[in-house]
Amino acid sequence: MPNAFETLEKILELEANRGFQNDAVVGGLAEYARQWNMEIVGEIDGKETAERVAHIAQLLTDYSLLPQGARASTVRHLRESLIAVQQQRTKRRKAKNISGREADTSAPAERPKRRRLSVDVVGLHAPINSLSGIGPKLAKTLARLKLYEVGDLLWHLPYRYVDYSKLQTIAQLRIGDEITIKATVWGLKSQPTRRGRKLTTAILMDGSGRINATYWNPHIDKYLLAEHTYFFSGKVNVYRGQRLLESPEFEAASDDPTHTARIVPIYPLTEGLSARVLRKFIRQVVETWAPQLADPLPADIRERLAYPDLGAALQQVHFPDSADDLDRARKRLAFDELLVVQLGVLGQHRAWQSKPALPLDLAEQDLQAFLDTLPFTLTGAQKRVLGHIRHDTARTYPMTRLLQGDVGSGKTVIAAAAMWAAVCNGAQAAIMAPTEILAEQHYRKLKEQFAQLSHPINGWPLRVQLLTGSVTGKKRETLLAALAAGDTDILIGTHALIQEGVQFQDLALIVVDEQHRFGVDQRAALRDKGADLNAPPPPGKQHRGAPHTLVMTATPIPRTLALTIYGDRDASAIDELPPGRHPIKTYWIKPDVRARVYKFIKSQVAEGRQVFIIYPLVEESAQLEDVGAATAEHKRLQTKVFPNLKVGLLHGRLRGKQKDEIMRDFADGKYDVLVSTAVVEVGIDIPNASVILIENAERFGLAQLHQFRGRVGRGPHQSYCILVSEPNSDHGIERMRAMEHNQDGFELAEIDLRLRGPGEFFGTRQSGLPDLRLARMSDTRLLEIARGEAQTLLDADPDLSQPEHHVLCQRMTEFWSQELDLS
């Protein structure tokens, strides 16, 4: 009977034969991992085996999260790990048999020694208290920094540095400078203070002069000894007209200092952990381990880019010899991160393109029939993007394209043309929106537009349906039956489209509107279910392939983020607004002139217009006393400011149906003013809304402010965006000025990324962004180099199976096992 290791090996072989679809066992490898963990317990025969088993189990658990391009290398790595474990167990059994036959009982048993740092790479996974000097208490403190194993210290990188590398004489010291001197302690004197503390003064001399250094550490005289020479690093202060060093760092003068007389790394700390202690252990690990590490970056790439090897880069990023060495090391490690990201997203792109798809040829006469239904002419940007989509969908593998464009730029029209192409080829299309009300808006517009067209194959009117959570009972059953029978041409809906029981007869195109507004799980479900949304084909027939996918967003995405978050997709941008659109006049005001704005709002309502007022919070917060809360402000505005107007309230704590009902009422003119939180960022068109007032605007990013501004200006009236803000930082001021003077969403997105970073750009929980230690998403040049090298690598070795790519393949597997979503 095969053991648990042999059983898993057979499952992995089947997974490889089935194309890495996570279907070799029922429920997938993650489900099987739980069973395997229980089966394997009796077969673990040592700490080393236990570590490898834990690593294998983690990879199995994370397998479903990996993009298609990373699964092949992960399965190969798992099979290699299983072989290593089996060999290890065989050796151990043989050694045990030999020792049993030849044991010498005359030798006295030795006391087990405390394990010390070893040069065996497996020891990187040893508990951190394996290091001499780290006991249970310090290990618990280090765990708060997520430092659990020896190897974690290698990757606990400095967040800044202090340059103490330039030695000065005491005579050269100037007040306010950060300095390093080499001096001899000529004497120490201590004196108690009124509060019972002990102040120790060290008299330092170096031949050019004298300076005092003071310490509040009551035990300093145990470490700082008279008539000994030390390096001292710190800031020169002044006391009673005399220069003074207050608690400077010091260490015995040597050729290779750690805490002084060099570029000193500053690490993230936690309570109960000193910088000196952490720095000491990190240096011990770096010097022992960094030279032993296998380098994932192939030698030819290192040579081409003039990068140091991994060991040297880690040594220099922790304890740099110079600013230039530090810059090269940081660039090398940042490149590694970006290369692994690009290998993943490009691998996913290639895996997607390996699937078959129905070519959607759109004949010129069919395209012209569609264009004739429009009351306007497409802009140059729309024509360009439509050309991209026609080219993609005419191929025999699925399109995966990202379409960016400001609110009102005409993305939906282009999506409708793509859906028309599916219909012209006898297939079905679907569009998924993040909210019911937005789905209903798409439904009304598309139904009206397609009512002007007849099906080019059977001559019938096009059958357009809406599926949301509100469609239930018999109506839902009838709709689903028509969909599966092919009696629906175009389906519009919310995430209800990817729920259980929804099947198409021949889905050829999926359009996803504002994809980043969906949760990570919903996005993953759409990606994974896309090819499975079609009903089983009749006997003797096959599916015509996976559907083409078009992702739309009104949030302009900087190029670097587009290459990362949507790096597995081709990208297009509608960077031109339709003619005749009025620029939205934007003003930044201080809170003390708010009364004038209220007067202006009343005048706009008197002319028949409507107004949005946005707040960053739902309710008042003790931590954010200056931030207006929507619920309290709604009450104040209704009773004291606009008693004669109808003021509505919208926020994220309302149920979905309540939010949709309020937005419908606003669209129907039942409210003059709508007070809202950020939930209004993506919403339906309100052509009559001409003013949006954003309170505490500094609390929103530029991309989000630009989205808010897009809520107005949808009709023929001049519209206004008013930002109320008193920013307390230079970045806040820069954001307000950028909004006042710039209407270009793409330029604002680049500024936003530079000022706030990628995590805040989308909101970390929704972004699916990878966790990067050194790489900056704003580094366009380095990202493009990494993308180019990744393309070259995958062209030569698509699944990174060549021996020189083995370590890189492992690194990619480990990285993509994080809970990421770049769908």
PDB file of N, CA and C in Angstrom, residues 568-649:
ATOM      1  N   ASP A 568      -1.208  41.071 -16.702  1.00  0.00           N
ATOM      2  CA  ASP A 568      -1.528  39.925 -17.547  1.00  0.00           C
ATOM      3  C   ASP A 568      -2.534  40.292 -18.630  1.00  0.00           C
ATOM      4  N   ARG A 569      -2.793  41.571 -18.792  1.00  0.00           N
ATOM      5  CA  ARG A 569      -3.745  42.029 -19.812  1.00  0.00           C
ATOM      6  C   ARG A 569      -3.081  43.054 -20.731  1.00  0.00           C
ATOM      7  N   ASP A 570      -3.590  43.146 -21.945  1.00  0.00           N
ATOM      8  CA  ASP A 570      -3.228  44.261 -22.816  1.00  0.00           C
ATOM      9  C   ASP A 570      -4.056  45.467 -22.370  1.00  0.00           C
ATOM     10  N   ALA A 571      -3.568  46.658 -22.622  1.00  0.00           N
ATOM     11  CA  ALA A 571      -4.238  47.854 -22.091  1.00  0.00           C
ATOM     12  C   ALA A 571      -4.520  48.863 -23.195  1.00  0.00           C
ATOM     13  N   SER A 572      -5.688  49.504 -23.089  1.00  0.00           N
ATOM     14  CA  SER A 572      -6.068  50.604 -23.975  1.00  0.00           C
ATOM     15  C   SER A 572      -6.628  51.732 -23.126  1.00  0.00           C
ATOM     16  N   ALA A 573      -6.552  52.946 -23.640  1.00  0.00           N
ATOM     17  CA  ALA A 573      -7.066  54.093 -22.894  1.00  0.00           C
ATOM     18  C   ALA A 573      -7.838  55.013 -23.826  1.00  0.00           C
ATOM     19  N   ILE A 574      -9.036  55.420 -23.376  1.00  0.00           N
ATOM     20  CA  ILE A 574      -9.784  56.479 -24.072  1.00  0.00           C
ATOM     21  C   ILE A 574      -9.399  57.778 -23.374  1.00  0.00           C
ATOM     22  N   ASP A 575      -8.453  58.467 -23.972  1.00  0.00           N
ATOM     23  CA  ASP A 575      -7.885  59.662 -23.343  1.00  0.00           C
ATOM     24  C   ASP A 575      -8.394  60.947 -23.987  1.00  0.00           C
ATOM     25  N   GLU A 576      -9.646  60.914 -24.455  1.00  0.00           N
ATOM     26  CA  GLU A 576     -10.234  62.061 -25.146  1.00  0.00           C
ATOM     27  C   GLU A 576     -11.724  62.093 -24.828  1.00  0.00           C
ATOM     28  N   LEU A 577     -12.209  63.221 -24.324  1.00  0.00           N
ATOM     29  CA  LEU A 577     -13.633  63.345 -24.010  1.00  0.00           C
ATOM     30  C   LEU A 577     -14.414  63.751 -25.261  1.00  0.00           C
ATOM     31  N   PRO A 578     -15.689  63.385 -25.331  1.00  0.00           N
ATOM     32  CA  PRO A 578     -16.507  63.788 -26.481  1.00  0.00           C
ATOM     33  C   PRO A 578     -16.546  65.309 -26.616  1.00  0.00           C
ATOM     34  N   PRO A 579     -16.671  65.827 -27.830  1.00  0.00           N
ATOM     35  CA  PRO A 579     -16.717  67.282 -28.030  1.00  0.00           C
ATOM     36  C   PRO A 579     -17.950  67.890 -27.372  1.00  0.00           C
ATOM     37  N   GLY A 580     -17.809  69.124 -26.924  1.00  0.00           N
ATOM     38  CA  GLY A 580     -18.941  69.832 -26.334  1.00  0.00           C
ATOM     39  C   GLY A 580     -19.064  69.668 -24.829  1.00  0.00           C
ATOM     40  N   ARG A 581     -18.245  68.799 -24.225  1.00  0.00           N
ATOM     41  CA  ARG A 581     -18.306  68.631 -22.778  1.00  0.00           C
ATOM     42  C   ARG A 581     -17.642  69.825 -22.098  1.00  0.00           C
ATOM     43  N   HIS A 582     -18.316  70.422 -21.109  1.00  0.00           N
ATOM     44  CA  HIS A 582     -17.749  71.561 -20.384  1.00  0.00           C
ATOM     45  C   HIS A 582     -16.777  71.065 -19.319  1.00  0.00           C
ATOM     46  N   PRO A 583     -15.564  71.633 -19.231  1.00  0.00           N
ATOM     47  CA  PRO A 583     -14.688  71.296 -18.104  1.00  0.00           C
ATOM     48  C   PRO A 583     -15.391  71.648 -16.790  1.00  0.00           C
ATOM     49  N   ILE A 584     -15.201  70.822 -15.789  1.00  0.00           N
ATOM     50  CA  ILE A 584     -15.822  71.068 -14.484  1.00  0.00           C
ATOM     51  C   ILE A 584     -14.956  72.068 -13.723  1.00  0.00           C
ATOM     52  N   LYS A 585     -15.537  73.197 -13.371  1.00  0.00           N
ATOM     53  CA  LYS A 585     -14.777  74.222 -12.648  1.00  0.00           C
ATOM     54  C   LYS A 585     -14.527  73.734 -11.220  1.00  0.00           C
ATOM     55  N   THR A 586     -13.250  73.711 -10.830  1.00  0.00           N
ATOM     56  CA  THR A 586     -12.862  73.151  -9.530  1.00  0.00           C
ATOM     57  C   THR A 586     -12.228  74.234  -8.671  1.00  0.00           C
ATOM     58  N   TYR A 587     -12.676  74.320  -7.412  1.00  0.00           N
ATOM     59  CA  TYR A 587     -12.170  75.337  -6.492  1.00  0.00           C
ATOM     60  C   TYR A 587     -11.792  74.684  -5.155  1.00  0.00           C
ATOM     61  N   TRP A 588     -10.674  75.125  -4.601  1.00  0.00           N
ATOM     62  CA  TRP A 588     -10.254  74.688  -3.259  1.00  0.00           C
ATOM     63  C   TRP A 588     -10.486  75.852  -2.299  1.00  0.00           C
ATOM     64  N   ILE A 589     -11.301  75.601  -1.265  1.00  0.00           N
ATOM     65  CA  ILE A 589     -11.610  76.667  -0.313  1.00  0.00           C
ATOM     66  C   ILE A 589     -11.299  76.209   1.104  1.00  0.00           C
ATOM     67  N   LYS A 590     -11.155  77.153   2.017  1.00  0.00           N
ATOM     68  CA  LYS A 590     -10.973  76.867   3.439  1.00  0.00           C
ATOM     69  C   LYS A 590     -12.351  76.792   4.112  1.00  0.00           C
ATOM     70  N   PRO A 591     -12.457  76.105   5.233  1.00  0.00           N
ATOM     71  CA  PRO A 591     -13.758  75.930   5.892  1.00  0.00           C
ATOM     72  C   PRO A 591     -14.454  77.236   6.282  1.00  0.00           C
ATOM     73  N   ASP A 592     -13.675  78.309   6.499  1.00  0.00           N
ATOM     74  CA  ASP A 592     -14.308  79.540   6.987  1.00  0.00           C
ATOM     75  C   ASP A 592     -15.144  80.256   5.924  1.00  0.00           C
ATOM     76  N   VAL A 593     -15.094  79.797   4.665  1.00  0.00           N
ATOM     77  CA  VAL A 593     -15.936  80.423   3.626  1.00  0.00           C
ATOM     78  C   VAL A 593     -17.046  79.462   3.176  1.00  0.00           C
ATOM     79  N   ARG A 594     -17.305  78.465   4.001  1.00  0.00           N
ATOM     80  CA  ARG A 594     -18.318  77.463   3.655  1.00  0.00           C
ATOM     81  C   ARG A 594     -19.702  78.092   3.468  1.00  0.00           C
ATOM     82  N   ALA A 595     -20.010  79.124   4.243  1.00  0.00           N
ATOM     83  CA  ALA A 595     -21.337  79.759   4.171  1.00  0.00           C
ATOM     84  C   ALA A 595     -21.611  80.296   2.763  1.00  0.00           C
ATOM     85  N   ARG A 596     -20.583  80.823   2.108  1.00  0.00           N
ATOM     86  CA  ARG A 596     -20.754  81.326   0.742  1.00  0.00           C
ATOM     87  C   ARG A 596     -21.090  80.189  -0.221  1.00  0.00           C
ATOM     88  N   VAL A 597     -20.490  79.004   0.036  1.00  0.00           N
ATOM     89  CA  VAL A 597     -20.771  77.839  -0.804  1.00  0.00           C
ATOM     90  C   VAL A 597     -22.224  77.395  -0.631  1.00  0.00           C
ATOM     91  N   TYR A 598     -22.713  77.415   0.620  1.00  0.00           N
ATOM     92  CA  TYR A 598     -24.108  77.043   0.868  1.00  0.00           C
ATOM     93  C   TYR A 598     -25.056  77.975   0.116  1.00  0.00           C
ATOM     94  N   LYS A 599     -24.725  79.233   0.087  1.00  0.00           N
ATOM     95  CA  LYS A 599     -25.547  80.210  -0.641  1.00  0.00           C
ATOM     96  C   LYS A 599     -25.552  79.882  -2.141  1.00  0.00           C
ATOM     97  N   PHE A 600     -24.360  79.506  -2.656  1.00  0.00           N
ATOM     98  CA  PHE A 600     -24.246  79.143  -4.069  1.00  0.00           C
ATOM     99  C   PHE A 600     -25.073  77.885  -4.370  1.00  0.00           C
ATOM    100  N   ILE A 601     -25.052  76.917  -3.452  1.00  0.00           N
ATOM    101  CA  ILE A 601     -25.835  75.676  -3.632  1.00  0.00           C
ATOM    102  C   ILE A 601     -27.323  76.007  -3.734  1.00  0.00           C
ATOM    103  N   LYS A 602     -27.810  76.905  -2.854  1.00  0.00           N
ATOM    104  CA  LYS A 602     -29.228  77.293  -2.888  1.00  0.00           C
ATOM    105  C   LYS A 602     -29.583  77.908  -4.237  1.00  0.00           C
ATOM    106  N   SER A 603     -28.665  78.713  -4.784  1.00  0.00           N
ATOM    107  CA  SER A 603     -28.949  79.349  -6.072  1.00  0.00           C
ATOM    108  C   SER A 603     -29.002  78.320  -7.200  1.00  0.00           C
ATOM    109  N   GLN A 604     -28.126  77.295  -7.118  1.00  0.00           N
ATOM    110  CA  GLN A 604     -28.136  76.237  -8.131  1.00  0.00           C
ATOM    111  C   GLN A 604     -29.436  75.422  -8.063  1.00  0.00           C
ATOM    112  N   VAL A 605     -29.872  75.110  -6.847  1.00  0.00           N
ATOM    113  CA  VAL A 605     -31.123  74.352  -6.686  1.00  0.00           C
ATOM    114  C   VAL A 605     -32.296  75.179  -7.186  1.00  0.00           C
ATOM    115  N   ALA A 606     -32.243  76.485  -6.946  1.00  0.00           N
ATOM    116  CA  ALA A 606     -33.317  77.367  -7.415  1.00  0.00           C
ATOM    117  C   ALA A 606     -33.428  77.350  -8.935  1.00  0.00           C
ATOM    118  N   GLU A 607     -32.289  77.083  -9.611  1.00  0.00           N
ATOM    119  CA  GLU A 607     -32.295  76.992 -11.074  1.00  0.00           C
ATOM    120  C   GLU A 607     -32.685  75.596 -11.558  1.00  0.00           C
ATOM    121  N   GLY A 608     -32.988  74.709 -10.603  1.00  0.00           N
ATOM    122  CA  GLY A 608     -33.429  73.364 -10.969  1.00  0.00           C
ATOM    123  C   GLY A 608     -32.349  72.305 -10.932  1.00  0.00           C
ATOM    124  N   ARG A 609     -31.149  72.669 -10.465  1.00  0.00           N
ATOM    125  CA  ARG A 609     -30.048  71.705 -10.409  1.00  0.00           C
ATOM    126  C   ARG A 609     -30.083  70.907  -9.102  1.00  0.00           C
ATOM    127  N   GLN A 610     -29.237  69.860  -9.037  1.00  0.00           N
ATOM    128  CA  GLN A 610     -29.082  69.039  -7.833  1.00  0.00           C
ATOM    129  C   GLN A 610     -27.622  69.021  -7.397  1.00  0.00           C
ATOM    130  N   VAL A 611     -27.399  68.616  -6.121  1.00  0.00           N
ATOM    131  CA  VAL A 611     -26.076  68.786  -5.510  1.00  0.00           C
ATOM    132  C   VAL A 611     -25.697  67.533  -4.712  1.00  0.00           C
ATOM    133  N   PHE A 612     -24.416  67.132  -4.821  1.00  0.00           N
ATOM    134  CA  PHE A 612     -23.823  66.124  -3.930  1.00  0.00           C
ATOM    135  C   PHE A 612     -23.002  66.829  -2.857  1.00  0.00           C
ATOM    136  N   ILE A 613     -23.055  66.340  -1.611  1.00  0.00           N
ATOM    137  CA  ILE A 613     -22.134  66.786  -0.551  1.00  0.00           C
ATOM    138  C   ILE A 613     -21.500  65.523   0.037  1.00  0.00           C
ATOM    139  N   ILE A 614     -20.177  65.441  -0.034  1.00  0.00           N
ATOM    140  CA  ILE A 614     -19.456  64.210   0.324  1.00  0.00           C
ATOM    141  C   ILE A 614     -18.699  64.397   1.642  1.00  0.00           C
ATOM    142  N   TYR A 615     -18.809  63.387   2.523  1.00  0.00           N
ATOM    143  CA  TYR A 615     -18.045  63.350   3.778  1.00  0.00           C
ATOM    144  C   TYR A 615     -17.242  62.049   3.842  1.00  0.00           C
ATOM    145  N   PRO A 616     -16.080  62.074   4.518  1.00  0.00           N
ATOM    146  CA  PRO A 616     -15.253  60.865   4.560  1.00  0.00           C
ATOM    147  C   PRO A 616     -15.718  59.804   5.545  1.00  0.00           C
ATOM    148  N   LEU A 617     -16.560  60.161   6.534  1.00  0.00           N
ATOM    149  CA  LEU A 617     -17.007  59.195   7.540  1.00  0.00           C
ATOM    150  C   LEU A 617     -18.524  59.106   7.587  1.00  0.00           C
ATOM    151  N   VAL A 618     -19.009  57.979   8.106  1.00  0.00           N
ATOM    152  CA  VAL A 618     -20.449  57.821   8.301  1.00  0.00           C
ATOM    153  C   VAL A 618     -20.887  58.519   9.582  1.00  0.00           C
ATOM    154  N   GLU A 619     -20.151  58.257  10.677  1.00  0.00           N
ATOM    155  CA  GLU A 619     -20.490  58.836  11.974  1.00  0.00           C
ATOM    156  C   GLU A 619     -19.279  59.543  12.549  1.00  0.00           C
ATOM    157  N   GLU A 620     -19.508  60.390  13.552  1.00  0.00           N
ATOM    158  CA  GLU A 620     -18.422  61.138  14.164  1.00  0.00           C
ATOM    159  C   GLU A 620     -17.427  60.202  14.830  1.00  0.00           C
ATOM    160  N   SER A 621     -16.146  60.601  14.824  1.00  0.00           N
ATOM    161  CA  SER A 621     -15.089  59.775  15.380  1.00  0.00           C
ATOM    162  C   SER A 621     -14.307  60.562  16.413  1.00  0.00           C
ATOM    163  N   ALA A 622     -14.056  59.923  17.571  1.00  0.00           N
ATOM    164  CA  ALA A 622     -13.270  60.585  18.616  1.00  0.00           C
ATOM    165  C   ALA A 622     -11.822  60.778  18.156  1.00  0.00           C
ATOM    166  N   GLN A 623     -11.335  59.851  17.300  1.00  0.00           N
ATOM    167  CA  GLN A 623      -9.958  59.957  16.831  1.00  0.00           C
ATOM    168  C   GLN A 623      -9.811  61.013  15.743  1.00  0.00           C
ATOM    169  N   LEU A 624     -10.904  61.321  15.036  1.00  0.00           N
ATOM    170  CA  LEU A 624     -10.844  62.271  13.926  1.00  0.00           C
ATOM    171  C   LEU A 624     -11.854  63.387  14.172  1.00  0.00           C
ATOM    172  N   GLU A 625     -11.553  64.203  15.187  1.00  0.00           N
ATOM    173  CA  GLU A 625     -12.520  65.209  15.614  1.00  0.00           C
ATOM    174  C   GLU A 625     -12.798  66.255  14.542  1.00  0.00           C
ATOM    175  N   ASP A 626     -11.828  66.456  13.638  1.00  0.00           N
ATOM    176  CA  ASP A 626     -11.987  67.504  12.623  1.00  0.00           C
ATOM    177  C   ASP A 626     -12.760  67.029  11.407  1.00  0.00           C
ATOM    178  N   VAL A 627     -13.078  65.756  11.372  1.00  0.00           N
ATOM    179  CA  VAL A 627     -13.700  65.203  10.164  1.00  0.00           C
ATOM    180  C   VAL A 627     -15.215  65.173  10.315  1.00  0.00           C
ATOM    181  N   GLY A 628     -15.875  65.811   9.364  1.00  0.00           N
ATOM    182  CA  GLY A 628     -17.332  65.808   9.399  1.00  0.00           C
ATOM    183  C   GLY A 628     -17.890  64.422   9.159  1.00  0.00           C
ATOM    184  N   ALA A 629     -18.947  64.051   9.875  1.00  0.00           N
ATOM    185  CA  ALA A 629     -19.566  62.741   9.710  1.00  0.00           C
ATOM    186  C   ALA A 629     -20.886  62.918   8.977  1.00  0.00           C
ATOM    187  N   ALA A 630     -21.139  62.025   8.031  1.00  0.00           N
ATOM    188  CA  ALA A 630     -22.289  62.185   7.140  1.00  0.00           C
ATOM    189  C   ALA A 630     -23.619  62.213   7.894  1.00  0.00           C
ATOM    190  N   THR A 631     -23.812  61.336   8.872  1.00  0.00           N
ATOM    191  CA  THR A 631     -25.118  61.269   9.550  1.00  0.00           C
ATOM    192  C   THR A 631     -25.414  62.545  10.331  1.00  0.00           C
ATOM    193  N   ALA A 632     -24.399  63.011  11.109  1.00  0.00           N
ATOM    194  CA  ALA A 632     -24.613  64.223  11.903  1.00  0.00           C
ATOM    195  C   ALA A 632     -24.769  65.446  10.995  1.00  0.00           C
ATOM    196  N   GLU A 633     -23.948  65.497   9.940  1.00  0.00           N
ATOM    197  CA  GLU A 633     -24.011  66.656   9.044  1.00  0.00           C
ATOM    198  C   GLU A 633     -25.308  66.665   8.234  1.00  0.00           C
ATOM    199  N   HIS A 634     -25.814  65.512   7.894  1.00  0.00           N
ATOM    200  CA  HIS A 634     -27.096  65.452   7.197  1.00  0.00           C
ATOM    201  C   HIS A 634     -28.189  66.106   8.030  1.00  0.00           C
ATOM    202  N   LYS A 635     -28.207  65.778   9.312  1.00  0.00           N
ATOM    203  CA  LYS A 635     -29.214  66.348  10.200  1.00  0.00           C
ATOM    204  C   LYS A 635     -29.052  67.865  10.308  1.00  0.00           C
ATOM    205  N   ARG A 636     -27.789  68.334  10.448  1.00  0.00           N
ATOM    206  CA  ARG A 636     -27.536  69.775  10.556  1.00  0.00           C
ATOM    207  C   ARG A 636     -27.926  70.501   9.278  1.00  0.00           C
ATOM    208  N   LEU A 637     -27.534  69.918   8.139  1.00  0.00           N
ATOM    209  CA  LEU A 637     -27.832  70.566   6.861  1.00  0.00           C
ATOM    210  C   LEU A 637     -29.341  70.653   6.619  1.00  0.00           C
ATOM    211  N   GLN A 638     -30.061  69.576   6.942  1.00  0.00           N
ATOM    212  CA  GLN A 638     -31.499  69.556   6.698  1.00  0.00           C
ATOM    213  C   GLN A 638     -32.242  70.538   7.606  1.00  0.00           C
ATOM    214  N   THR A 639     -31.825  70.633   8.875  1.00  0.00           N
ATOM    215  CA  THR A 639     -32.582  71.455   9.836  1.00  0.00           C
ATOM    216  C   THR A 639     -32.123  72.910   9.878  1.00  0.00           C
ATOM    217  N   LYS A 640     -30.822  73.160   9.680  1.00  0.00           N
ATOM    218  CA  LYS A 640     -30.302  74.523   9.892  1.00  0.00           C
ATOM    219  C   LYS A 640     -29.839  75.232   8.623  1.00  0.00           C
ATOM    220  N   VAL A 641     -29.329  74.485   7.647  1.00  0.00           N
ATOM    221  CA  VAL A 641     -28.753  75.137   6.466  1.00  0.00           C
ATOM    222  C   VAL A 641     -29.732  75.137   5.294  1.00  0.00           C
ATOM    223  N   PHE A 642     -30.352  73.973   5.030  1.00  0.00           N
ATOM    224  CA  PHE A 642     -31.279  73.868   3.898  1.00  0.00           C
ATOM    225  C   PHE A 642     -32.655  73.385   4.369  1.00  0.00           C
ATOM    226  N   PRO A 643     -33.303  74.132   5.280  1.00  0.00           N
ATOM    227  CA  PRO A 643     -34.589  73.650   5.812  1.00  0.00           C
ATOM    228  C   PRO A 643     -35.687  73.566   4.753  1.00  0.00           C
ATOM    229  N   ASN A 644     -35.542  74.320   3.676  1.00  0.00           N
ATOM    230  CA  ASN A 644     -36.568  74.327   2.641  1.00  0.00           C
ATOM    231  C   ASN A 644     -36.254  73.399   1.463  1.00  0.00           C
ATOM    232  N   LEU A 645     -35.138  72.658   1.571  1.00  0.00           N
ATOM    233  CA  LEU A 645     -34.758  71.736   0.512  1.00  0.00           C
ATOM    234  C   LEU A 645     -34.916  70.288   0.982  1.00  0.00           C
ATOM    235  N   LYS A 646     -34.992  69.385   0.027  1.00  0.00           N
ATOM    236  CA  LYS A 646     -35.086  67.955   0.367  1.00  0.00           C
ATOM    237  C   LYS A 646     -33.672  67.375   0.331  1.00  0.00           C
ATOM    238  N   VAL A 647     -33.207  66.916   1.512  1.00  0.00           N
ATOM    239  CA  VAL A 647     -31.824  66.446   1.654  1.00  0.00           C
ATOM    240  C   VAL A 647     -31.824  64.945   1.960  1.00  0.00           C
ATOM    241  N   GLY A 648     -31.187  64.151   1.096  1.00  0.00           N
ATOM    242  CA  GLY A 648     -31.105  62.705   1.296  1.00  0.00           C
ATOM    243  C   GLY A 648     -29.777  62.307   1.924  1.00  0.00           C
ATOM    244  N   LEU A 649     -29.693  61.068   2.407  1.00  0.00           N
ATOM    245  CA  LEU A 649     -28.475  60.553   3.051  1.00  0.00           C
ATOM    246  C   LEU A 649     -28.150  59.179   2.479  1.00  0.00           C
TER     247      LEU A 649
END
